[in-house]
Coordinates of C-alpha atoms in Angstrom, one line a residue:
V9 CA 99.3 147.5 128.6
A10 CA 98.5 147.6 132.3
L11 CA 98.8 143.8 132.5
T12 CA 102.5 144.1 131.5
Q13 CA 103.1 146.6 134.3
P14 CA 102.3 144.7 137.6
D15 CA 101.6 146.5 140.8
Y16 CA 104.3 144.9 143.0
G17 CA 103.0 146.6 146.0
F18 CA 99.8 144.6 145.7
F19 CA 101.6 141.3 146.4
T20 CA 101.0 141.3 150.1
Q21 CA 97.3 141.5 149.6
T22 CA 97.3 138.4 147.4
L23 CA 99.1 136.2 150.0
P24 CA 95.9 134.9 151.7
Y25 CA 94.4 133.9 148.3
L26 CA 97.7 132.5 147.2
Y27 CA 97.9 130.3 150.3
E28 CA 94.3 129.2 149.7
T29 CA 95.1 128.3 146.1
L30 CA 98.1 126.1 147.1
E31 CA 96.1 124.6 150.0
M32 CA 93.3 123.6 147.6
A33 CA 95.7 122.2 145.1
V34 CA 97.7 120.1 147.6
I35 CA 94.6 118.7 149.5
A36 CA 92.8 117.8 146.3
T37 CA 95.9 116.1 144.8
A38 CA 96.5 114.1 148.0
V39 CA 93.0 112.9 148.4
A40 CA 92.5 112.1 144.7
A41 CA 95.9 110.3 144.6
A42 CA 94.9 108.1 147.6
V43 CA 91.4 107.3 146.2
G44 CA 92.5 107.1 142.6
L45 CA 95.1 104.4 143.0
P46 CA 92.8 101.5 144.0
I47 CA 90.2 102.6 141.5
A48 CA 92.9 102.6 138.8
F49 CA 93.5 98.9 139.5
F50 CA 89.8 98.2 139.0
A51 CA 89.9 100.2 135.7
S52 CA 92.8 98.2 134.2
R53 CA 92.3 95.1 132.2
A54 CA 95.7 93.9 133.5
T55 CA 94.6 93.9 137.2
N56 CA 90.9 93.4 137.1
P57 CA 89.8 90.0 135.7
K58 CA 86.1 91.0 135.7
R59 CA 85.6 92.7 132.4
W60 CA 82.1 94.1 133.2
F61 CA 83.4 95.7 136.4
M62 CA 86.4 97.2 134.6
L63 CA 84.2 98.6 131.9
A64 CA 81.8 100.0 134.5
V65 CA 84.5 101.8 136.4
R66 CA 86.0 103.2 133.2
G67 CA 82.5 104.4 132.1
V68 CA 82.0 106.3 135.4
M69 CA 85.4 107.8 135.2
N70 CA 84.8 108.9 131.6
I71 CA 81.6 110.7 132.7
V72 CA 83.5 112.4 135.6
R73 CA 86.3 113.5 133.2
A74 CA 83.8 114.8 130.6
V75 CA 82.5 117.4 133.1
P76 CA 84.6 120.6 132.9
D77 CA 86.2 121.6 136.2
L78 CA 84.7 125.0 135.9
L79 CA 81.2 123.6 135.6
S80 CA 81.8 121.3 138.6
A81 CA 83.0 124.3 140.6
A82 CA 79.9 126.3 139.6
I83 CA 77.6 123.5 140.7
L84 CA 79.4 122.9 144.0
V85 CA 79.5 126.6 144.8
S86 CA 75.7 126.7 144.5
V87 CA 75.4 123.5 146.6
V88 CA 78.2 123.9 149.2
G89 CA 78.7 127.6 149.1
V90 CA 81.4 130.1 148.1
G91 CA 84.9 129.3 149.3
A92 CA 87.8 126.9 149.3
L93 CA 85.8 123.8 150.2
S94 CA 83.8 123.8 147.0
G95 CA 87.0 124.5 145.1
A96 CA 88.8 121.6 146.7
M97 CA 85.9 119.3 145.9
A98 CA 85.8 120.4 142.3
L99 CA 89.5 119.8 141.9
F100 CA 89.2 116.4 143.6
F101 CA 86.7 115.1 141.0
F102 CA 88.9 116.6 138.2
N103 CA 92.0 115.0 139.6
L104 CA 90.4 111.6 140.4
A105 CA 89.4 111.0 136.7
I106 CA 92.9 112.0 135.5
V107 CA 94.8 109.9 138.0
V108 CA 92.6 106.8 137.3
K109 CA 93.0 107.2 133.5
L110 CA 96.7 107.8 133.5
V111 CA 97.6 105.1 136.1
S112 CA 95.2 102.5 134.6
E113 CA 96.8 103.1 131.1
A114 CA 100.2 102.6 132.7
L115 CA 99.0 99.4 134.3
D116 CA 97.8 98.1 130.9
G117 CA 101.4 98.5 129.6
I118 CA 103.5 96.8 132.3
D119 CA 105.1 93.4 132.2
L120 CA 102.8 91.0 133.9
G121 CA 105.3 88.2 134.5
G122 CA 105.4 88.8 138.2
Q123 CA 101.7 88.8 138.5
E124 CA 101.3 85.6 136.5
A125 CA 103.9 83.9 138.7
A126 CA 102.0 85.0 141.9
L127 CA 98.7 83.8 140.5
A128 CA 100.3 80.5 139.5
S129 CA 101.6 80.0 143.0
G130 CA 98.0 80.3 144.4
A131 CA 97.8 83.9 145.3
S132 CA 94.5 85.8 144.8
W133 CA 94.3 88.6 142.3
T134 CA 94.4 91.2 145.1
K135 CA 97.5 89.7 146.6
A136 CA 99.2 89.3 143.2
D137 CA 98.4 92.9 142.3
R138 CA 99.7 94.2 145.6
S139 CA 102.9 92.2 145.7
A140 CA 103.9 92.1 142.0
V141 CA 102.2 95.0 140.2
L142 CA 102.1 97.8 142.8
P143 CA 105.9 98.1 143.2
E144 CA 106.3 98.2 139.5
I145 CA 103.7 101.0 139.0
L146 CA 104.8 103.3 141.9
P147 CA 107.3 105.5 139.9
A148 CA 104.7 106.1 137.1
Y149 CA 102.0 106.7 139.8
A150 CA 104.2 109.3 141.6
S151 CA 105.0 111.0 138.3
Q152 CA 101.3 111.3 137.5
V153 CA 100.5 112.7 140.9
L154 CA 103.1 115.4 140.5
Y155 CA 101.6 116.2 137.1
T156 CA 98.2 116.5 138.6
L157 CA 99.5 118.9 141.2
E158 CA 100.8 121.1 138.4
L159 CA 97.4 121.1 136.7
N160 CA 95.7 122.0 140.0
V161 CA 97.5 125.3 140.4
R162 CA 96.3 126.4 137.0
A163 CA 92.8 125.0 137.5
S164 CA 92.3 126.4 141.0
T165 CA 92.9 129.9 139.6
V166 CA 90.2 129.4 136.9
I167 CA 87.6 127.9 139.2
G168 CA 88.1 130.8 141.6
L169 CA 86.4 133.0 139.0
V170 CA 83.1 131.3 139.9
G171 CA 83.6 131.8 143.7
A172 CA 85.4 128.6 144.5
G173 CA 88.2 130.3 146.4
G174 CA 91.9 131.0 145.7
L175 CA 93.5 133.6 143.4
G176 CA 90.6 133.5 141.0
V177 CA 88.4 135.3 143.5
I178 CA 90.7 138.3 143.8
I179 CA 91.3 138.3 140.0
D180 CA 87.6 138.6 139.5
Q181 CA 87.3 141.4 142.2
E182 CA 90.2 143.4 140.7
R183 CA 89.0 142.9 137.1
T184 CA 85.6 144.1 138.0
F185 CA 87.0 147.5 139.1
F186 CA 89.5 147.6 136.2
H187 CA 92.5 147.3 138.4
Y188 CA 94.6 145.7 135.7
H189 CA 97.9 146.5 137.3
A190 CA 96.9 144.3 140.3
V191 CA 95.6 141.6 137.9
G192 CA 99.0 141.7 136.2
M193 CA 100.7 141.1 139.5
I194 CA 98.5 138.1 140.2
I195 CA 99.1 136.6 136.8
L196 CA 102.9 137.0 137.4
E197 CA 102.5 135.1 140.6
I198 CA 100.7 132.3 138.9
L199 CA 103.4 132.1 136.2
V200 CA 106.2 131.9 138.8
I201 CA 104.4 129.2 140.8
V202 CA 103.6 127.1 137.8
L203 CA 107.2 127.3 136.5
A204 CA 108.6 126.5 140.0
L205 CA 106.3 123.5 140.3
E206 CA 107.1 122.3 136.8
T207 CA 110.9 122.5 137.5
L208 CA 110.5 120.7 140.8
S209 CA 108.3 117.9 139.4
S210 CA 110.6 117.4 136.4
W211 CA 113.5 117.0 138.7
L212 CA 111.5 114.5 140.9
R213 CA 110.4 112.6 137.8
R214 CA 114.0 112.1 136.7
R215 CA 114.9 110.9 140.2
L216 CA 112.0 108.4 140.2
T217 CA 112.8 106.9 136.8
R218 CA 116.5 106.3 137.6

């Protein structure tokens, strides 16, 4: 019952943790998006002619994706220490595997006519991918990055329960002392943020696919 009656006066105390949650989500998304794009090209059969290399990259990403983000956060907290750094690192690995998988699958399904024309004219695979494939995949890539940012807000709250920073830390603190009205306020904040991000990302996706 207490969870359905949030303590609105507790909102100001959550602001530093809320900022930390959003900071972790944005940084992890940005870094994973930058690193994941070139790796996705190596993980796609359409853009990587070396099958053994493509399979190796996919295998490594499958292993990374198989490790739950909560477990990664717990390990990193014990290695790096309690705080936002371990949380951002855990989210980065979580995001990297997702970005590589989704973008590489999108690459596998595109029309390769431009790439074939570039290769036929004497361009290397790298130049053909950059000039013919990259522009075609950018809208799907941007859409996946926005989706990853949505996931990060949810995931950053969960990993905070093991000391990886963000709203999860204060949820754990208040839950320990049975302050469920405060926990209800935090849950309401998370709900509003997730809905706002989902609305924004849906609008941006529609703009990108026009």
